[in-house]
């Protein structure tokens, strides 16, 4: 009986605890839930304080209500205005603090590079050792013949002037010796004939001793010995035994390696800091810790168009044969630049074809950025001089730059992939507009021409994948043109253009793309000729060797030839046929 009483008391005790817990939960729900909803609502209102609408393709469009873009017809998307009431600029965008931290985005304030002590900065150039062209020489044959034996067998062998270098069989020399023997029998009566025959052999570098030996034996020499005319180290062998060579053909090349050249490549923006007579310190991994001090002896006046560099030459004493032709070296030159030069770290600069851009933090108190185009000066160390585009105190992104650029692209702002300036609807940079055709004002045709040039540039670079991508962009532009309002002639031309462009988009290789590009270009020429009213001249260029020497045309904004049918194989092959105004 007592056990049942204890059990009953225990149930009452725990039941009371459960009731208290339930009451606490209910009180907590009613006390805190309404406040949470209110705070959540407040934060939402803070983020979405003011909303306007813009177009992803045309950020300059701004509307108070949702609708269609007046330029391309796309749905407008909401853009948030900051809670303090400030509106982001057309090409400004923001990033969250979390995104900045994950990408390790860092910024640097642009300032002047003072050079008060004038100690300068070190510029490093890369180059290699070459033979001194002024000491190079070539051993040639003095008469026609077949090389039966060649004693110069390998590069690096030293040959001294007068050394026997091989044997040559020459029918011409054999006949000349035979003529000498014949004239010798009439020496007393035909002295001039004998002298002429002897002089002929002398002109072919046959010595008096050799001539006397032929006269003594009474037999012509079948294999005539060859003797070195020059001394030096063999750098290239161009002859082989058993081959027939004509008079003057090269057998091998020699060089006097007591002096050599160190030839460095300097880029355009480095040239203002280099001059003949300037000191340069040369280092090589072959002799670490033993830098050589020398002076710049020559700077080539012509630029290498392929490498876009100029050769800077240094003459080195090489009596101990320390430097070997082909050896890589580094040159360090001290650069003294003017004080008060505005500079920016190299890591901040992005390249978009011919333009250089940086991302500027537009609000010191908020993570908002904007792409800015800059004009670069010379490159010194880890920095570029800024000629235009930035002011002292500007804060630029120096780490995580590509992440910031990706954020700009995702938000539809100006970026590396979309860096063209937006302006008047009828400008050549118009994107995606469907308008009625007017002969003198044809913005959609202008856009088509620009996209055609982008395709042409990728073919110049021999990039098949990007050429296909540009052809797809052309398809999109063609899809935005309202064909219903075009005259029948132009409509037919554009239909043909569309067909050739589609063939490029699905082509399986670069060669097939270039074949179709010929047809595409011919159709574009017809369209541009019909439209007229161009704001700038377009050059019709022709390559006579394209399409298996049948010739092909293309259009370009630049009068300089850059051949899309051969690329870097024959980049400048072609001429300007005419100018379309």
Coordinates of C-alpha atoms in Angstrom, one line a residue:
X1 CA 0.0 0.0 0.0
X2 CA 2.9 2.4 0.9
X3 CA 4.6 1.6 -2.5
X4 CA 1.5 2.8 -4.4
X5 CA 1.3 6.0 -2.4
X6 CA 5.0 6.8 -3.2
X7 CA 4.4 6.0 -6.9
X8 CA 1.4 8.4 -7.0
X9 CA 3.4 11.2 -5.4
X10 CA 6.2 10.8 -8.0
X11 CA 3.7 11.1 -10.9
X12 CA 2.3 14.3 -9.4
X13 CA 5.8 15.7 -9.0
X14 CA 6.9 15.1 -12.6
X15 CA 3.6 16.1 -14.0
X16 CA 4.0 19.5 -12.3
X17 CA 7.4 20.0 -14.0
X18 CA 5.8 19.2 -17.4
X19 CA 3.1 21.8 -16.9
X20 CA 5.7 24.5 -16.0
X21 CA 7.8 23.7 -19.1
X22 CA 4.8 23.9 -21.4
X23 CA 3.7 27.2 -19.9
X24 CA 7.3 28.6 -20.4
X25 CA 7.3 27.6 -24.1
X26 CA 4.0 29.3 -24.8
X27 CA 5.1 32.5 -23.1
X28 CA 8.4 32.5 -25.1
X29 CA 6.5 32.1 -28.4
X30 CA 4.2 35.0 -27.7
X31 CA 6.8 37.3 -26.3
X32 CA 9.6 36.8 -28.9
X33 CA 8.0 35.8 -32.1
X34 CA 6.4 39.1 -32.9
X35 CA 9.7 40.9 -32.3
X36 CA 11.6 38.6 -34.6
X37 CA 9.1 39.1 -37.4
X38 CA 9.4 42.8 -36.9
X39 CA 13.2 42.8 -36.9
X40 CA 13.2 40.6 -40.0
X41 CA 10.8 42.9 -41.6
X42 CA 13.0 45.9 -40.7
X43 CA 16.1 44.3 -42.1
X44 CA 14.3 43.4 -45.3
X45 CA 13.0 47.0 -45.6
X46 CA 16.6 48.2 -45.0
X47 CA 18.0 46.1 -47.8
X48 CA 15.2 46.9 -50.2
X49 CA 14.7 50.5 -49.2
X50 CA 14.2 51.7 -52.7
X51 CA 14.0 49.7 -55.9
X52 CA 14.3 50.6 -59.5
X53 CA 14.5 48.5 -62.6
X54 CA 17.2 48.2 -65.3
X55 CA 18.3 46.1 -68.2
X56 CA 21.0 43.5 -67.9
X57 CA 22.3 44.4 -71.4
X58 CA 21.8 48.1 -71.2
X59 CA 22.6 49.4 -67.6
X60 CA 21.8 53.0 -68.6
X61 CA 18.1 52.1 -68.7
X62 CA 16.4 52.9 -65.4
X63 CA 12.7 52.7 -64.7
X64 CA 10.5 53.0 -61.6
X65 CA 8.3 50.1 -62.7
X66 CA 8.9 46.6 -64.0
X67 CA 8.6 46.3 -67.8
X68 CA 10.4 45.8 -71.1
X69 CA 13.8 47.4 -72.1
X70 CA 13.0 50.0 -74.7
X71 CA 16.3 49.1 -76.5
X72 CA 16.2 45.3 -76.7
X73 CA 12.8 44.2 -75.4
X74 CA 14.3 42.1 -72.6
X75 CA 12.5 42.0 -69.2
X76 CA 13.8 44.7 -66.8
X77 CA 15.4 43.4 -63.5
X78 CA 15.3 45.0 -60.1
X79 CA 18.3 46.8 -58.8
X80 CA 18.5 47.9 -55.2
X81 CA 19.5 51.3 -54.1
X82 CA 21.5 51.5 -50.9
X83 CA 19.7 52.1 -47.7
X84 CA 21.3 55.5 -47.2
X85 CA 19.5 56.7 -50.4
X86 CA 22.6 56.8 -52.7
X87 CA 22.1 55.2 -56.1
X88 CA 24.8 53.1 -57.7
X89 CA 26.1 54.5 -61.0
X90 CA 25.4 53.0 -64.3
X91 CA 28.5 50.8 -64.2
X92 CA 29.0 50.6 -60.4
X93 CA 28.3 47.4 -58.5
X94 CA 28.6 46.1 -55.0
X95 CA 30.0 43.0 -53.4
X96 CA 29.2 41.5 -50.0
X97 CA 31.8 41.6 -47.2
X98 CA 31.7 37.8 -47.2
X99 CA 32.5 37.6 -50.9
X100 CA 35.4 40.0 -50.5
X101 CA 36.9 38.0 -47.7
X102 CA 36.6 34.7 -49.5
X103 CA 38.3 36.1 -52.6
X104 CA 40.9 37.9 -50.5
X105 CA 40.2 41.1 -52.4
X106 CA 42.7 43.8 -51.5
X107 CA 42.9 47.5 -52.6
X108 CA 45.7 50.0 -52.8
X109 CA 45.5 53.8 -52.8
X110 CA 47.2 55.2 -55.9
X111 CA 49.9 57.8 -55.3
X112 CA 53.0 59.4 -56.6
X113 CA 56.3 57.5 -56.8
X114 CA 58.8 59.9 -55.3
X115 CA 62.4 59.5 -56.5
X116 CA 64.0 62.1 -54.2
X117 CA 67.2 60.1 -53.7
X118 CA 67.4 59.3 -57.5
X119 CA 68.7 55.9 -56.8
X120 CA 66.4 54.5 -59.5
X121 CA 64.8 51.1 -59.9
X122 CA 66.3 47.9 -61.4
X123 CA 64.9 46.8 -64.8
X124 CA 65.5 43.1 -65.6
X125 CA 65.8 42.0 -69.2
X126 CA 66.0 38.4 -70.6
X127 CA 68.3 37.4 -73.4
X128 CA 70.8 35.0 -74.7
X129 CA 74.4 34.8 -75.9
X130 CA 75.0 34.8 -79.7
X131 CA 78.1 34.8 -81.8
X132 CA 79.5 38.2 -82.8
X133 CA 78.3 38.7 -86.4
X134 CA 81.3 41.0 -87.1
X135 CA 83.7 38.0 -86.5
X136 CA 81.6 35.5 -88.5
X137 CA 83.0 34.1 -91.8
X138 CA 81.9 31.5 -94.3
X139 CA 84.2 29.0 -96.1
X140 CA 83.1 28.5 -99.7
X141 CA 84.1 26.5 -102.7
X142 CA 86.3 28.2 -105.3
X143 CA 85.2 26.0 -108.2
X144 CA 82.5 23.5 -109.2
X145 CA 83.0 20.0 -108.0
X146 CA 82.0 17.0 -105.8
X147 CA 83.2 16.9 -102.2
X148 CA 84.9 13.5 -101.9
X149 CA 86.2 14.1 -98.4
X150 CA 85.4 16.7 -95.7
X151 CA 87.7 16.9 -92.7
X152 CA 85.4 19.4 -90.8
X153 CA 83.0 17.1 -89.1
X154 CA 81.4 18.7 -86.1
X155 CA 80.3 22.1 -84.7
X156 CA 82.7 23.5 -82.2
X157 CA 85.8 22.3 -84.1
X158 CA 88.5 25.0 -84.4
X159 CA 89.8 25.6 -88.0
X160 CA 93.0 27.5 -88.7
X161 CA 93.5 29.4 -92.0
X162 CA 95.6 27.3 -94.3
X163 CA 94.6 23.9 -92.8
X164 CA 93.6 21.2 -95.3
X165 CA 89.8 20.7 -94.9
X166 CA 89.0 18.1 -97.6
X167 CA 89.3 16.9 -101.1
X168 CA 87.2 17.9 -104.1
X169 CA 86.8 16.2 -107.5
X170 CA 86.4 18.9 -110.2
X171 CA 86.2 18.2 -113.9
X172 CA 86.8 21.9 -114.4
X173 CA 90.1 21.8 -112.5
X174 CA 91.1 18.6 -114.3
X175 CA 90.7 20.3 -117.7
X176 CA 92.6 23.4 -116.5
X177 CA 95.5 21.2 -115.4
X178 CA 95.5 19.3 -118.6
X179 CA 95.5 22.6 -120.5
X180 CA 98.6 23.6 -118.5
X181 CA 100.4 20.4 -119.4
X182 CA 99.6 20.9 -123.1
X183 CA 100.8 24.5 -123.1
X184 CA 104.0 23.5 -121.3
X185 CA 105.1 21.5 -124.3
X186 CA 104.9 24.7 -126.3
X187 CA 106.4 26.8 -123.6
X188 CA 109.3 28.0 -125.7
X189 CA 107.2 29.0 -128.7
X190 CA 104.0 30.1 -127.0
X191 CA 105.1 31.7 -123.8
X192 CA 101.9 33.8 -123.4
X193 CA 99.6 30.7 -123.7
X194 CA 101.6 28.9 -121.0
X195 CA 101.5 31.9 -118.7
X196 CA 97.7 32.3 -119.2
X197 CA 97.2 28.6 -118.3
X198 CA 99.4 28.9 -115.2
X199 CA 97.6 32.1 -114.1
X200 CA 94.2 30.4 -114.4
X201 CA 95.2 27.8 -111.8
X202 CA 96.6 30.5 -109.6
X203 CA 93.2 32.3 -109.6
X204 CA 91.7 29.2 -108.2
X205 CA 94.1 29.3 -105.2
X206 CA 96.4 26.6 -106.6
X207 CA 99.9 27.3 -105.1
X208 CA 103.1 27.4 -107.2
X209 CA 104.3 24.3 -105.4
X210 CA 101.1 22.4 -106.5
X211 CA 101.5 23.7 -110.1
X212 CA 105.1 22.6 -110.2
X213 CA 104.2 19.2 -108.9
X214 CA 101.6 18.8 -111.7
X215 CA 104.3 19.8 -114.3
X216 CA 106.8 17.5 -112.7
X217 CA 104.5 14.4 -112.7
X218 CA 102.9 15.3 -116.0
X219 CA 99.5 14.1 -114.7
X220 CA 96.5 16.2 -113.5
X221 CA 95.4 15.9 -109.9
X222 CA 92.1 13.9 -109.8
X223 CA 91.1 15.0 -106.2
X224 CA 92.1 18.5 -105.5
X225 CA 92.9 19.5 -101.9
X226 CA 90.8 22.2 -100.2
X227 CA 92.4 24.7 -97.8
X228 CA 90.8 26.9 -95.2
X229 CA 90.6 30.6 -96.1
X230 CA 89.5 31.7 -92.6
X231 CA 90.2 30.8 -89.0
X232 CA 87.6 30.3 -86.3
X233 CA 85.3 28.0 -84.4
X234 CA 82.8 26.1 -86.6
X235 CA 79.3 27.2 -85.7
X236 CA 77.4 25.6 -88.6
X237 CA 78.2 22.9 -91.2
X238 CA 76.4 23.2 -94.5
X239 CA 78.2 20.7 -96.7
X240 CA 78.4 16.9 -96.8
X241 CA 80.6 14.3 -98.5
X242 CA 79.4 13.1 -101.9
X243 CA 77.4 16.2 -102.7
X244 CA 78.1 18.4 -105.8
X245 CA 78.6 22.1 -105.1
X246 CA 79.0 25.1 -107.4
X247 CA 81.6 27.9 -107.1
X248 CA 80.8 30.1 -104.1
X249 CA 78.5 27.6 -102.3
X250 CA 79.0 27.7 -98.5
X251 CA 80.7 24.7 -96.8
X252 CA 80.6 25.8 -93.2
X253 CA 80.5 28.9 -91.0
X254 CA 83.0 29.9 -88.4
X255 CA 83.1 32.5 -85.7
X256 CA 85.8 34.0 -83.6
X257 CA 84.4 33.5 -80.1
X258 CA 86.9 35.7 -78.3
X259 CA 84.0 38.3 -78.3
X260 CA 80.3 37.4 -78.2
X261 CA 77.0 39.3 -78.0
X262 CA 74.5 39.3 -75.3
X263 CA 71.2 40.1 -77.0
X264 CA 68.2 41.1 -74.8
X265 CA 64.6 41.7 -75.6
X266 CA 63.1 45.0 -74.5
X267 CA 59.4 45.9 -74.8
X268 CA 58.1 49.2 -76.0
X269 CA 57.4 50.7 -72.6
X270 CA 61.0 49.8 -71.5
X271 CA 62.8 51.5 -74.4
X272 CA 62.7 55.1 -72.9
X273 CA 64.8 53.9 -70.1
X274 CA 67.6 52.3 -72.2
X275 CA 70.3 54.0 -74.2
X276 CA 73.7 53.1 -75.8
X277 CA 76.5 53.3 -73.3
X278 CA 74.3 52.6 -70.3
X279 CA 75.7 50.2 -67.7
X280 CA 74.1 46.7 -67.4
X281 CA 74.9 43.8 -65.0
X282 CA 74.8 40.4 -66.7
X283 CA 74.1 37.2 -64.8
X284 CA 73.7 33.6 -65.9
X285 CA 72.9 30.3 -64.0
X286 CA 76.2 29.0 -65.5
X287 CA 78.3 31.3 -63.3
X288 CA 76.1 32.2 -60.3
X289 CA 77.7 34.8 -58.1
X290 CA 79.9 36.2 -60.8
X291 CA 78.0 39.1 -62.4
X292 CA 79.6 40.8 -65.4
X293 CA 79.4 44.5 -65.7
X294 CA 79.2 45.8 -69.3
X295 CA 77.7 48.6 -71.4
X296 CA 74.9 48.6 -74.0
X297 CA 76.6 48.8 -77.4
X298 CA 73.6 48.9 -79.7
X299 CA 69.8 49.2 -79.7
X300 CA 68.1 48.0 -82.9
X301 CA 66.1 50.7 -84.6
X302 CA 63.5 48.2 -85.9
X303 CA 61.0 46.3 -83.8
X304 CA 60.3 42.6 -84.2
X305 CA 56.7 42.6 -85.2
X306 CA 56.1 39.0 -84.0
X307 CA 57.5 39.4 -80.5
X308 CA 56.8 43.1 -80.2
X309 CA 60.3 43.7 -78.8
X310 CA 63.5 45.5 -79.7
X311 CA 66.9 43.8 -79.5
X312 CA 69.4 45.4 -77.1
X313 CA 72.9 44.3 -77.7
X314 CA 76.0 44.1 -75.4
X315 CA 79.4 43.1 -76.6
X316 CA 81.3 40.9 -74.2
X317 CA 85.0 39.9 -73.9
X318 CA 85.1 36.1 -74.0
X319 CA 88.8 35.2 -74.1
X320 CA 88.3 32.6 -71.4
X321 CA 85.3 31.1 -73.4
X322 CA 83.0 31.5 -70.4
X323 CA 80.0 32.5 -72.6
X324 CA 78.6 29.9 -75.0
X325 CA 76.3 30.9 -77.9
X326 CA 72.8 29.9 -77.0
X327 CA 73.3 30.4 -73.2
X328 CA 70.4 32.3 -71.5
X329 CA 71.4 35.4 -69.5
X330 CA 69.7 38.1 -67.5
X331 CA 70.5 41.8 -67.7
X332 CA 69.8 44.3 -64.9
X333 CA 69.8 47.9 -65.8
X334 CA 69.3 50.8 -63.3
X335 CA 66.4 53.1 -64.3
X336 CA 66.3 56.7 -63.2
X337 CA 62.8 58.1 -63.7
X338 CA 61.3 61.5 -63.0
X339 CA 59.9 62.3 -59.6
X340 CA 56.2 62.7 -58.9
X341 CA 55.1 59.9 -61.3
X342 CA 51.6 58.4 -60.6
X343 CA 52.0 54.6 -60.5
X344 CA 49.8 51.6 -60.1
X345 CA 50.8 48.0 -59.2
X346 CA 50.9 45.6 -62.2
X347 CA 48.5 43.2 -60.4
X348 CA 45.8 45.9 -60.7
X349 CA 45.8 46.1 -64.5
X350 CA 43.7 43.9 -66.7
X351 CA 44.1 43.7 -70.5
X352 CA 41.2 43.8 -72.9
X353 CA 42.8 43.8 -76.3
X354 CA 44.2 47.2 -77.0
X355 CA 42.9 48.7 -73.7
X356 CA 44.1 48.5 -70.1
X357 CA 41.5 48.7 -67.2
X358 CA 41.5 48.7 -63.4
X359 CA 38.7 48.4 -60.9
X360 CA 38.3 51.4 -58.7
X361 CA 36.6 51.4 -55.3
X362 CA 34.1 54.1 -55.8
X363 CA 32.9 54.5 -52.2
X364 CA 35.5 54.5 -49.4
X365 CA 32.9 53.4 -46.8
X366 CA 31.2 50.7 -48.9
X367 CA 32.3 47.8 -51.1
X368 CA 31.3 49.3 -54.4
X369 CA 33.5 49.2 -57.5
X370 CA 33.6 50.4 -61.1
X371 CA 35.8 49.5 -64.1
X372 CA 38.0 52.4 -65.3
X373 CA 40.1 52.5 -68.5
X374 CA 43.7 53.8 -68.0
X375 CA 46.5 54.8 -70.2
X376 CA 49.8 53.1 -69.2
X377 CA 53.2 54.6 -69.4
X378 CA 56.5 52.7 -68.9
X379 CA 56.8 49.5 -66.9
X380 CA 59.3 49.8 -64.0
X381 CA 59.7 47.0 -61.5
X382 CA 56.2 45.8 -60.3
X383 CA 54.4 49.0 -61.3
X384 CA 53.2 50.9 -64.3
X385 CA 53.2 54.7 -64.7
X386 CA 49.7 56.1 -65.2
X387 CA 49.4 58.7 -68.0
X388 CA 45.6 59.1 -67.9
X389 CA 42.5 57.6 -66.2
X390 CA 43.3 57.8 -62.5
X391 CA 43.8 60.6 -60.0
X392 CA 46.0 60.5 -56.8
X393 CA 44.1 59.0 -53.9
X394 CA 42.0 56.6 -56.1
X395 CA 41.7 53.2 -54.4
X396 CA 42.2 50.3 -56.9
X397 CA 41.8 46.5 -56.6
X398 CA 45.3 44.9 -56.5
X399 CA 44.4 41.4 -55.4
X400 CA 41.4 39.3 -56.4
X401 CA 41.0 41.5 -59.5
X402 CA 39.5 38.7 -61.7
X403 CA 36.9 37.9 -59.0
X404 CA 35.8 41.5 -59.0
X405 CA 35.6 41.4 -62.8
X406 CA 33.5 38.2 -62.6
X407 CA 31.1 40.0 -60.2
X408 CA 30.8 42.9 -62.6
X409 CA 29.9 40.5 -65.4
X410 CA 27.3 38.7 -63.3
X411 CA 25.6 42.0 -62.4
X412 CA 25.6 43.1 -66.1
X413 CA 28.0 45.9 -65.5
X414 CA 30.9 47.1 -67.7
X415 CA 33.7 44.4 -67.5
X416 CA 36.4 42.8 -69.5
X417 CA 33.9 40.9 -71.5
X418 CA 31.6 43.9 -72.0
X419 CA 33.8 46.9 -72.0
X420 CA 32.4 49.0 -74.8
X421 CA 31.0 52.3 -73.9
X422 CA 27.2 52.6 -74.0
X423 CA 25.9 55.7 -75.6
X424 CA 23.4 56.9 -78.2
X425 CA 21.0 54.3 -79.4
X426 CA 22.1 54.8 -83.0
X427 CA 25.9 54.5 -82.3
X428 CA 28.0 51.7 -83.7
X429 CA 28.1 50.1 -80.2
X430 CA 24.3 49.5 -80.2
X431 CA 23.4 46.1 -78.8
X432 CA 20.3 44.1 -79.5
X433 CA 18.1 46.9 -80.9
X434 CA 15.2 46.0 -83.3
X435 CA 14.7 49.1 -85.4
X436 CA 13.3 50.0 -88.8
X437 CA 15.9 50.3 -91.6
X438 CA 16.8 53.8 -92.7
X439 CA 19.5 54.0 -95.3
X440 CA 21.5 56.7 -93.7
X441 CA 21.0 55.5 -90.1
X442 CA 21.3 51.8 -89.7
X443 CA 22.4 51.0 -86.2
X444 CA 21.6 47.2 -86.4
X445 CA 23.7 46.9 -89.6
X446 CA 26.5 48.8 -87.8
X447 CA 26.3 46.3 -84.9
X448 CA 26.5 43.5 -87.5
X449 CA 29.6 45.0 -89.0
X450 CA 31.3 45.3 -85.6
X451 CA 30.5 41.6 -84.8
X452 CA 31.8 40.7 -88.3
X453 CA 35.1 42.4 -87.3
X454 CA 35.2 40.5 -84.1
X455 CA 34.9 37.2 -86.0
X456 CA 37.6 38.4 -88.5
X457 CA 40.0 39.1 -85.6
X458 CA 39.6 35.6 -84.2
X459 CA 40.4 34.1 -87.6
X460 CA 43.5 36.3 -87.7
X461 CA 44.5 34.8 -84.3
X462 CA 43.7 31.3 -85.8
X463 CA 41.4 30.6 -82.9
X464 CA 38.7 28.2 -84.1
X465 CA 36.7 27.9 -80.9
X466 CA 36.5 31.7 -80.4
X467 CA 35.6 32.1 -84.1
X468 CA 32.6 29.7 -83.6
X469 CA 31.6 31.8 -80.5
X470 CA 31.7 35.0 -82.5
X471 CA 29.6 33.4 -85.2
X472 CA 27.0 32.5 -82.6
X473 CA 27.0 36.2 -81.5
X474 CA 26.3 37.2 -85.1
X475 CA 23.4 34.7 -85.1
X476 CA 22.0 36.5 -82.1
X477 CA 22.3 39.9 -83.7
X478 CA 20.7 38.7 -86.9
X479 CA 17.8 37.3 -84.8
X480 CA 17.1 40.8 -83.4
X481 CA 16.7 42.4 -86.8
X482 CA 13.1 42.9 -88.0
X483 CA 13.3 41.5 -91.5
X484 CA 9.6 42.4 -92.2
X485 CA 10.5 46.1 -92.7
X486 CA 13.5 45.5 -95.0
X487 CA 13.4 45.9 -98.7
X488 CA 13.5 42.7 -100.6
X489 CA 17.0 43.2 -102.0
X490 CA 18.6 43.8 -98.5
X491 CA 16.5 41.0 -97.0
X492 CA 17.9 38.5 -99.5
X493 CA 21.5 39.7 -98.8
X494 CA 21.0 39.3 -95.1
X495 CA 19.5 35.8 -95.6
X496 CA 22.6 34.8 -97.6
X497 CA 24.8 36.4 -94.9
X498 CA 22.9 34.4 -92.2
X499 CA 23.5 31.1 -94.2
X500 CA 27.2 31.6 -94.5
X501 CA 27.5 32.6 -90.9
X502 CA 25.7 29.5 -89.7
X503 CA 28.2 27.4 -91.7
X504 CA 31.0 29.0 -89.8
X505 CA 29.3 28.4 -86.5
X506 CA 29.0 24.6 -87.1
X507 CA 32.3 24.2 -89.1
X508 CA 34.6 21.5 -87.7
X509 CA 37.9 23.2 -88.2
X510 CA 39.7 26.4 -88.9
X511 CA 40.2 25.7 -92.6
X512 CA 36.5 25.1 -93.1
X513 CA 35.7 28.3 -91.2
X514 CA 38.0 30.3 -93.5
X515 CA 36.5 28.9 -96.6
X516 CA 33.0 30.0 -95.4
X517 CA 34.4 33.3 -94.3
X518 CA 35.3 34.2 -97.9
X519 CA 31.6 33.9 -98.8
X520 CA 30.5 35.7 -95.6
X521 CA 32.9 38.6 -96.4
X522 CA 31.7 38.9 -100.0
X523 CA 28.1 39.2 -98.7
X524 CA 29.1 41.8 -96.1
X525 CA 30.8 43.9 -98.8
X526 CA 27.6 43.9 -100.8
X527 CA 25.6 44.9 -97.7
X528 CA 27.9 47.7 -96.7
X529 CA 28.0 49.1 -100.3
X530 CA 24.2 49.2 -100.3
X531 CA 23.8 50.9 -96.9
X532 CA 26.4 53.6 -97.2
X533 CA 26.4 56.6 -94.8
X534 CA 29.4 55.2 -92.8
X535 CA 30.7 57.3 -90.0
X536 CA 34.3 56.1 -90.6
X537 CA 35.9 54.5 -93.6
X538 CA 36.1 50.7 -94.0
X539 CA 38.9 49.1 -96.0
X540 CA 38.2 46.4 -98.5
X541 CA 41.4 44.2 -98.4
X542 CA 42.4 41.4 -100.8
X543 CA 44.7 38.4 -100.5
X544 CA 45.7 36.9 -103.9
X545 CA 46.9 33.6 -102.3
X546 CA 43.8 32.7 -100.3
X547 CA 41.5 29.9 -101.3
X548 CA 44.3 28.0 -103.2
X549 CA 45.5 31.1 -105.0
X550 CA 42.1 32.1 -106.3
X551 CA 42.0 35.1 -104.0
X552 CA 39.6 36.3 -101.3
X553 CA 38.4 39.6 -99.8
X554 CA 37.6 40.9 -96.4
X555 CA 36.7 44.2 -94.6
X556 CA 38.7 46.0 -91.9
X557 CA 38.5 49.2 -89.9
X558 CA 42.4 49.3 -90.0
X559 CA 44.3 49.9 -93.2
X560 CA 47.1 47.7 -92.0
X561 CA 46.9 44.2 -93.4
X562 CA 46.1 41.4 -90.9
X563 CA 45.2 38.4 -92.9
X564 CA 42.3 36.2 -91.6
X565 CA 42.9 33.5 -94.1
X566 CA 46.4 32.6 -93.1
X567 CA 46.9 34.2 -89.6
X568 CA 50.4 34.4 -88.3
X569 CA 51.7 32.2 -91.2
X570 CA 51.3 35.1 -93.6
X571 CA 49.9 37.8 -91.4
X572 CA 50.6 40.8 -93.7
X573 CA 49.9 39.1 -97.1
X574 CA 47.4 41.3 -99.0
X575 CA 46.6 44.8 -100.2
X576 CA 44.0 47.4 -99.7
X577 CA 41.8 47.1 -102.8
X578 CA 39.6 50.1 -102.1
X579 CA 38.1 52.3 -99.3
X580 CA 34.4 52.3 -98.6
X581 CA 33.2 55.6 -97.3

